[in-house]
Coordinates of C-alpha atoms in Angstrom, one line a residue:
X30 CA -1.7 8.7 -4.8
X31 CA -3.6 6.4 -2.2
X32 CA -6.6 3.8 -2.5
X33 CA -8.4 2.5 0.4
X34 CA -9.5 -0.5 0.6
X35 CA -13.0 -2.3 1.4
X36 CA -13.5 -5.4 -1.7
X37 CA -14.2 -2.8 -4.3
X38 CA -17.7 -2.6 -2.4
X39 CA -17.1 -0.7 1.0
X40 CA -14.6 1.6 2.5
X41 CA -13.8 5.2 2.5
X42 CA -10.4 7.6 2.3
X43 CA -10.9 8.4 5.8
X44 CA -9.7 5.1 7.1
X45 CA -6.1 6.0 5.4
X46 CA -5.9 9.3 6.9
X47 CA -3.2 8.6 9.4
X48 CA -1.2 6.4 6.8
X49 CA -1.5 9.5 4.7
X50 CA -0.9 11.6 7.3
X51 CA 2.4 10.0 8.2
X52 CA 3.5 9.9 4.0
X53 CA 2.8 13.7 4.0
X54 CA 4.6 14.6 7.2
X55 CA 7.7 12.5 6.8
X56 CA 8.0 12.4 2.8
X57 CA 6.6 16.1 2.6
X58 CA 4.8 15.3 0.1
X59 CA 1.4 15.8 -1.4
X60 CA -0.8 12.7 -0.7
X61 CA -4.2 12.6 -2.6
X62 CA -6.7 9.6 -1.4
X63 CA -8.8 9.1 -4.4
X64 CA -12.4 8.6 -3.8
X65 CA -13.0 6.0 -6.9
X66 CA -16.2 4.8 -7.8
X67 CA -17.8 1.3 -5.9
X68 CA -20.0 -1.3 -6.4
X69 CA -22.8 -2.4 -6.3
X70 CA -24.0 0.7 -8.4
X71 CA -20.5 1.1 -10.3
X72 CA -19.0 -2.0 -11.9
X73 CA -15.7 -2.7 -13.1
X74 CA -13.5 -0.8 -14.6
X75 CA -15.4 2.3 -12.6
X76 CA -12.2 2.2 -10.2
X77 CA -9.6 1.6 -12.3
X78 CA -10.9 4.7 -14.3
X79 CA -11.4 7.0 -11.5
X80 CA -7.9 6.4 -10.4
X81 CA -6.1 7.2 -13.7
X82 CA -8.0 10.1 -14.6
X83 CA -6.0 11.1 -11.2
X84 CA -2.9 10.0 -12.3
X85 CA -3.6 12.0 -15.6
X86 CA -4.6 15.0 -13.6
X87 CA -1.3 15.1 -11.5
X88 CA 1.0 14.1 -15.2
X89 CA -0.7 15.3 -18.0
X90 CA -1.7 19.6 -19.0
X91 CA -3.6 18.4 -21.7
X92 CA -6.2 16.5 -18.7
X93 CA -9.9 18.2 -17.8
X94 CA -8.4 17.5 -14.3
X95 CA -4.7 19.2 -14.5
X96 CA -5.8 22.4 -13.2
X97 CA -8.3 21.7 -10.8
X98 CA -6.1 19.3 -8.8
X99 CA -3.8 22.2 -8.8
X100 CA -6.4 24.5 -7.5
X101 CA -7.6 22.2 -5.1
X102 CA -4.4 21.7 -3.4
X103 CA -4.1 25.6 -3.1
X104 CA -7.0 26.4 -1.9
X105 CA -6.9 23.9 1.0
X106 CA -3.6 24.9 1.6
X107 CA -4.8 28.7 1.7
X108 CA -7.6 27.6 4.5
X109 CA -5.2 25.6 6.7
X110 CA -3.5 28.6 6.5
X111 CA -6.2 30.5 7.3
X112 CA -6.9 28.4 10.5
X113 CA -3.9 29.7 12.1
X114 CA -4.3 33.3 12.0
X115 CA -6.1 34.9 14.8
X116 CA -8.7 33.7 16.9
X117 CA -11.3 31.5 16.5
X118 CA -13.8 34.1 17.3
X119 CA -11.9 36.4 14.8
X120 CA -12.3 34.7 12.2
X121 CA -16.0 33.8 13.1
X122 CA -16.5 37.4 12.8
X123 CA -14.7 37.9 9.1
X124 CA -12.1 40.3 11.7
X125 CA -9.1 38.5 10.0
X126 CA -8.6 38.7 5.8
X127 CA -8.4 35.8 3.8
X128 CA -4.8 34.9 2.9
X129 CA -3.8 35.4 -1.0
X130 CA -4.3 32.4 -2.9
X131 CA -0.7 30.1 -2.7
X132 CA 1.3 29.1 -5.8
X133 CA 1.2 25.3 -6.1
X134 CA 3.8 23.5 -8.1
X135 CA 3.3 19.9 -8.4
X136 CA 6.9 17.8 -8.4
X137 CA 6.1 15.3 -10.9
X138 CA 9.8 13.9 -10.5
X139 CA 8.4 12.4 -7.3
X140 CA 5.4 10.0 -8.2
X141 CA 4.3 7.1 -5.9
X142 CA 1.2 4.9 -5.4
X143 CA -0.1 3.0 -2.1
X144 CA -3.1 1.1 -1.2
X145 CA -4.4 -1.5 1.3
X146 CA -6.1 -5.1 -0.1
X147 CA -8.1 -3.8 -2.8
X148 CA -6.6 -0.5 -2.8
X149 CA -3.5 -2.7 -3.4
X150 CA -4.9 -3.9 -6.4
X151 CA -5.0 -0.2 -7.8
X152 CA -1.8 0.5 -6.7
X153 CA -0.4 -1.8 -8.7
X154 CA -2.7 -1.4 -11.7
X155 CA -1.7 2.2 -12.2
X156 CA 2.1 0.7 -13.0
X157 CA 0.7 -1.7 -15.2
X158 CA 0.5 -2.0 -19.2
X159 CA -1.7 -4.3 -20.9
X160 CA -1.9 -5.9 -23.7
X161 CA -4.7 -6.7 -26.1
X162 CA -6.5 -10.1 -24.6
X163 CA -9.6 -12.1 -25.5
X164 CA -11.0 -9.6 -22.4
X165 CA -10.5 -6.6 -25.1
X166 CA -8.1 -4.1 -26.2
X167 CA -4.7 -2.7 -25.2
X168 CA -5.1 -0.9 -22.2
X169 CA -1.8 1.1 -21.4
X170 CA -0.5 2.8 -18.5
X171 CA -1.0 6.5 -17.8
X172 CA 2.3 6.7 -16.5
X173 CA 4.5 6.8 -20.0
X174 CA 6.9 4.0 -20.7
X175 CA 10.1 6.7 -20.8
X176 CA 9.6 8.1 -17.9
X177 CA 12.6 8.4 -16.2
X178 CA 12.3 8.5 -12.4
X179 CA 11.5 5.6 -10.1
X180 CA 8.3 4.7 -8.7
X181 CA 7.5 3.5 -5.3
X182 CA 4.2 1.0 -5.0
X183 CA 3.3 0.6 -1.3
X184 CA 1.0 -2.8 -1.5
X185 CA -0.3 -3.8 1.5
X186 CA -1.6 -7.2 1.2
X187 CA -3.5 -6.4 -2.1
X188 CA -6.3 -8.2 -3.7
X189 CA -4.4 -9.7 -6.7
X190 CA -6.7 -12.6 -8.4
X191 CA -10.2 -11.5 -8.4
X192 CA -10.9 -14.9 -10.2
X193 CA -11.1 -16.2 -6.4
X194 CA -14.6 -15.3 -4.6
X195 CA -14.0 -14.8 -0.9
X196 CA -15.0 -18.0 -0.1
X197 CA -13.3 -19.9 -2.4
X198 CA -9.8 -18.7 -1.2
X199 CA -7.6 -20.8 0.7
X200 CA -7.7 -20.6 4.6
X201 CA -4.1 -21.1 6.3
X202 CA -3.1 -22.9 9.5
X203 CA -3.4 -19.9 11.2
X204 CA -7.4 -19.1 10.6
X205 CA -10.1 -20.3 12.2
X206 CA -12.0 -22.8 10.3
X207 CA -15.5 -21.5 9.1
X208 CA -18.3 -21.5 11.3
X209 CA -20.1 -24.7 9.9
X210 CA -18.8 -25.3 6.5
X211 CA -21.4 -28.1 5.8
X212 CA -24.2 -25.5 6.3
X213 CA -25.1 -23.4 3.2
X214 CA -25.6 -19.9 3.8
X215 CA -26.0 -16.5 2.0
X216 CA -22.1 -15.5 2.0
X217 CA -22.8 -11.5 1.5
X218 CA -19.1 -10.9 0.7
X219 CA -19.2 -13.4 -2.4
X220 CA -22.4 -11.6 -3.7
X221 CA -21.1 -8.6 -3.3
X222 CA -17.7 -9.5 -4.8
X223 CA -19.5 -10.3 -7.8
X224 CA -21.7 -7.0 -8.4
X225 CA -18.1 -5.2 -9.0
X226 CA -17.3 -7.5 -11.6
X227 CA -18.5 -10.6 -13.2
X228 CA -17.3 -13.8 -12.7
X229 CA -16.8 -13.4 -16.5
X230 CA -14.6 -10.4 -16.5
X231 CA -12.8 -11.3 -12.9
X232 CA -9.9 -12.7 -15.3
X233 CA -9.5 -9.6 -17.1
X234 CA -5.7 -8.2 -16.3
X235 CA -7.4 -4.6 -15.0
X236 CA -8.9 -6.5 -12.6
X237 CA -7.1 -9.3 -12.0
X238 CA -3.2 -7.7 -12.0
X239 CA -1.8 -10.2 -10.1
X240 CA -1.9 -12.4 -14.0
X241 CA -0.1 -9.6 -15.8
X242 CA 3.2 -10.4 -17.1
X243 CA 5.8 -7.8 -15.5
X244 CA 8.6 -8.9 -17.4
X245 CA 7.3 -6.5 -20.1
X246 CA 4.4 -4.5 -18.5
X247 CA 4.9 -3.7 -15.2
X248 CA 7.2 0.1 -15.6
X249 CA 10.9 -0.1 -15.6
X250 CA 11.0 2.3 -13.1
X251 CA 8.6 0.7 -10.7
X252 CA 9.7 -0.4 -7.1
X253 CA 7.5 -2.7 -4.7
X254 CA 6.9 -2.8 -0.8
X255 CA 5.2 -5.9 -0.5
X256 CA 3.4 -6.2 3.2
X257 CA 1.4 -9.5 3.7
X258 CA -0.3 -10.4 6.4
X259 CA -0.3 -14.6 8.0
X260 CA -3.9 -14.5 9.0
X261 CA -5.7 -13.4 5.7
X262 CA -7.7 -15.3 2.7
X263 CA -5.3 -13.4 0.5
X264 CA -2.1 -14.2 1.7
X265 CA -1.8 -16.9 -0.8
X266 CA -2.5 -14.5 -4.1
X267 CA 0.4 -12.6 -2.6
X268 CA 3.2 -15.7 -2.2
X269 CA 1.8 -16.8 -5.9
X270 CA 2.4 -13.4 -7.3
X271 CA 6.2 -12.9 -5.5
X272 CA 7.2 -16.0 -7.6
X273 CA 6.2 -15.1 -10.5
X274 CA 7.6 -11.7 -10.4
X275 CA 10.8 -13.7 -9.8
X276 CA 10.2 -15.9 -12.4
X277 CA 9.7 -12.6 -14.6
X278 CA 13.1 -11.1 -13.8
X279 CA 11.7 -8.1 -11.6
X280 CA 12.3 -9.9 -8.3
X281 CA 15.3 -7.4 -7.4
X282 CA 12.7 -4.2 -7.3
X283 CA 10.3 -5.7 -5.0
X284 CA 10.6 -6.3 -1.2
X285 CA 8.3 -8.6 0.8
X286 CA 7.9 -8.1 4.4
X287 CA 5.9 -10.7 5.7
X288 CA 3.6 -10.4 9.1
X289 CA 3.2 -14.3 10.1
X290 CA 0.6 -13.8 13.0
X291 CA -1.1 -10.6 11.9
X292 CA -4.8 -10.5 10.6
X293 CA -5.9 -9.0 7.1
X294 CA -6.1 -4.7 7.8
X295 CA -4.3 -4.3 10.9
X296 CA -2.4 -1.3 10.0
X297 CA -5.3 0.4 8.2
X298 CA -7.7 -0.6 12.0
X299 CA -7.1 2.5 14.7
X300 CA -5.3 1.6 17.2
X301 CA -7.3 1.7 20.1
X302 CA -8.6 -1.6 18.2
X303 CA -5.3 -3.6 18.4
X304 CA -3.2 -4.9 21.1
X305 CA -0.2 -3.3 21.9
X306 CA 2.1 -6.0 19.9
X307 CA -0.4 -5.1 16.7
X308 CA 0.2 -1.5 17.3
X309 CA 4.1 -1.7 17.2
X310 CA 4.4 -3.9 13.9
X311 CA 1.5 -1.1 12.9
X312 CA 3.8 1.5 13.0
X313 CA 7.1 -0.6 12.0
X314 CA 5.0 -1.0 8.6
X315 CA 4.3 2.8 8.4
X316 CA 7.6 3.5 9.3
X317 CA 8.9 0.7 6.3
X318 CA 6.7 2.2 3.7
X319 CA 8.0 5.7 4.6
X320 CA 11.4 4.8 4.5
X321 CA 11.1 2.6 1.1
X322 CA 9.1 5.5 -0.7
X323 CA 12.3 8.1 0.2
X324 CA 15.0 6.0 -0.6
X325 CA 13.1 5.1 -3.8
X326 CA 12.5 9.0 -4.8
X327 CA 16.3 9.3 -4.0
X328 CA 17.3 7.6 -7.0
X329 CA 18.6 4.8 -4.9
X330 CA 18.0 1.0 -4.7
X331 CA 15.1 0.5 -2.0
X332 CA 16.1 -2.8 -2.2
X333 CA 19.4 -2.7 -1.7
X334 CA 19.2 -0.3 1.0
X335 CA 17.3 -2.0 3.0
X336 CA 18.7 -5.2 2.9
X337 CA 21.7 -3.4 3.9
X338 CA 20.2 -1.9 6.6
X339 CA 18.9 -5.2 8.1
X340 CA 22.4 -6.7 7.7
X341 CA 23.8 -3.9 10.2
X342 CA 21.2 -4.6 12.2
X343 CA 22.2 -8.6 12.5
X344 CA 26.1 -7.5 12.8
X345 CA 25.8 -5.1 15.9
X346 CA 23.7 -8.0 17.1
X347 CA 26.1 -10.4 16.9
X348 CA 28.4 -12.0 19.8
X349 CA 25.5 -9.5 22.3
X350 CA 23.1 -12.2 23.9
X351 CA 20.8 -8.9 24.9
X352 CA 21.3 -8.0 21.1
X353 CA 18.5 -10.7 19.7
X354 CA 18.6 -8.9 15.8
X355 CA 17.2 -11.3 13.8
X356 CA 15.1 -11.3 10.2
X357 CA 12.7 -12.8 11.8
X358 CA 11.2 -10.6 14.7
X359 CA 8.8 -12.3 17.3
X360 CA 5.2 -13.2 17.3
X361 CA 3.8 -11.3 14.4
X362 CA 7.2 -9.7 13.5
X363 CA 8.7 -9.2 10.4
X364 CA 10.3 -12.5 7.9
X365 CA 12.4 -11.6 5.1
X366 CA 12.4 -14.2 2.6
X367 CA 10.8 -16.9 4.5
X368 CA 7.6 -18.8 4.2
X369 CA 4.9 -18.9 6.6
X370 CA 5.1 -20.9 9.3
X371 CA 9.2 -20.4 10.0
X372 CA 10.1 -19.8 13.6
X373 CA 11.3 -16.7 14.8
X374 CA 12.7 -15.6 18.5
X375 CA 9.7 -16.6 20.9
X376 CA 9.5 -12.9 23.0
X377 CA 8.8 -10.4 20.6
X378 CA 9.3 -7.8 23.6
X379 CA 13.1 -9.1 23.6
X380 CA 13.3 -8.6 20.0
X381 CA 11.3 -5.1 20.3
X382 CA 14.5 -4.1 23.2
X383 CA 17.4 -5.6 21.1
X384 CA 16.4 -3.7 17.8
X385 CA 16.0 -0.6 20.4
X386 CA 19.5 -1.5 22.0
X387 CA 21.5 -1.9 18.2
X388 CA 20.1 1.4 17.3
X389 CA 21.9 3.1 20.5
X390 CA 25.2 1.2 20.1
X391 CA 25.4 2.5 16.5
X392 CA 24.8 6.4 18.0
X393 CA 21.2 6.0 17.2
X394 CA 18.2 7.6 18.8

């Protein structure tokens, strides 16, 4: 399940399509892009209600939605199937029957969630239990506490603290200062931050899940890809949040991946909008994601496995000056564990041809 992203206020499924596209072809899996509701004329907890009813749709028989999902998957399938009988003018002219209606069988060993910024924030929110606060009552997680298989979340620099307006966040090294901060102006994103929910309610855990305590709420099974981006407002909600999940005890399921010189969205922006080092972390992220969600549906430590992986990588590297393997991958490459701001190789094009040159002299592609 897969929540774009926009502040809660803008944004549409389309702009994941080929994210989703790329989780469906690879993981051969059923990817749904819930549509949830948005401000300014639905409030909080409007999202976060939309998206579990989903989640309760793909779990639960008992839910209004169990079927219809079911029968919505089918009968897209049956028209894509459709499309590729005959010809186009055939099937203008009703020459070619209707296929039969397709059997759909939902695997509900294999659950995931993904989003982008505030899709993020769903994401994670559909893992989450929470407990009676002074916000209100118990609010637990659709997903129940025994079930047994593991769950990938794919968070790409989520909104975490909605305590923070947009203005009010801090702006790293690597953004440009504002405009004229000692002129006052209408800042539309802060207004419209604040007709999702109030600055009242922006503590509540549902929408705030960054302030949830994962020791004992987030799922056991649950496993995070953590993708943040250097030049975004929200980068520091992010490096807050992966030290307290440490803190908590659940730092060995999550994975951060961190994008030093890469601006808030640039995986979700088509790429005819990016420059061509943009486009190939683009697609190293997609490619992550894919890779964490399979090994994580495989019963298998995504963790693990791809720290593992990495380490190969730096060993075939090693005593080969034309085999520059490192953690930390050029301009706008990838850091492991380091904060922002750490050097990495200066050519990311050298980086981009060593990476290519380990995978041959291990028999890759």
């Amino acid at each position: 399940m897969d929540y774009h992203g926009g502040g809660f206020y803008l944004g549409s499924c389309l702009e994941q399509a080929p994210f989703c596209a790329k989780l469906c072809r690879e993981l051969k899996a059923i990817v749904v892009g819930v549509d949830y509701r948005m401000a300014p004329l639905d409030k909080f907890p409007a999202a976060i209600e939309d998206a579990e009813d989903v989640v309760s749709a793909v779990l639960d028989p008992k839910s209004p939605g169990y079927e219809k999902l079911r029968q919505g998957v089918a009968d897209f399938l049956r028209r894509q199937w459709y499309e590729t009988l005959g010809t186009k003018e055939q099937r203008r002219n009703e020459e070619i029957a209707i296929p039969p209606q397709p059997s759909v069988t939902l695997d509900t060993t294999r659950i995931g969630f993904s989003g982008a910024s505030s899709g993020g924030n769903i994401a994670l929110n559909m893992a989450l239990d929470v407990p009676e606060t002074p916000y209100g009552p118990a609010w637990p997680c659709k997903i129940p506490r025994d079930y047994p298989h593991q769950i990938p979340l794919l968070l790409l620099y989520p909104s975490l603290d909605l305590r923070q307006l947009p203005s009010e966040r801090t702006r790293n090294e690597r953004m440009p200062p504002p405009k004229d901060p000692k002129r006052k102006r209408l800042d539309i994103d802060d207004h419209l931050a604040a007709t999702y929910v109030s600055r009242e309610q922006a503590g509540h855990p549902r929408a705030s899940p960054g302030l949830v305590d994962v020791s004992t709420n987030l799922h056991p099974e649950a496993k995070s890809l953590l993708i943040l981006s250097g030049i975004d407002t929200l980068w520091e909600q992010s490096e807050v949040w992966t030290k307290k999940v440490e803190a908590e005890g659940r730092g060995k399921d999550m994975k951060t991946l961190r994008y030093e010189d890469r601006k808030h969205g640039w995986t979700q922006i088509p790429e005819i909008a990016l420059s061509s080092e943009e486009r190939k972390t683009r697609l190293e992220v997609l490619n992550e994601c894919v890779r964490f969600a399979d090994v994580t549906w495989q019963g298998r430590d995504p963790v693990e496995v791809m720290d593992a992986e990495w380490a190969d990588d730096n060993v075939r590297a090693q005593g080969r000056p034309d085999m520059k393997v490192h953690d930390h991958i050029g301009k706008g490459g990838r850091t492991e564990e380091a904060p922002l701001g750490a050097a990495g190789p200066a050519n990311e094009e050298n980086a981009d041809h060593a990476r290519l040159a380990a995978q041959k002299a291990a028999g890759g592609p």
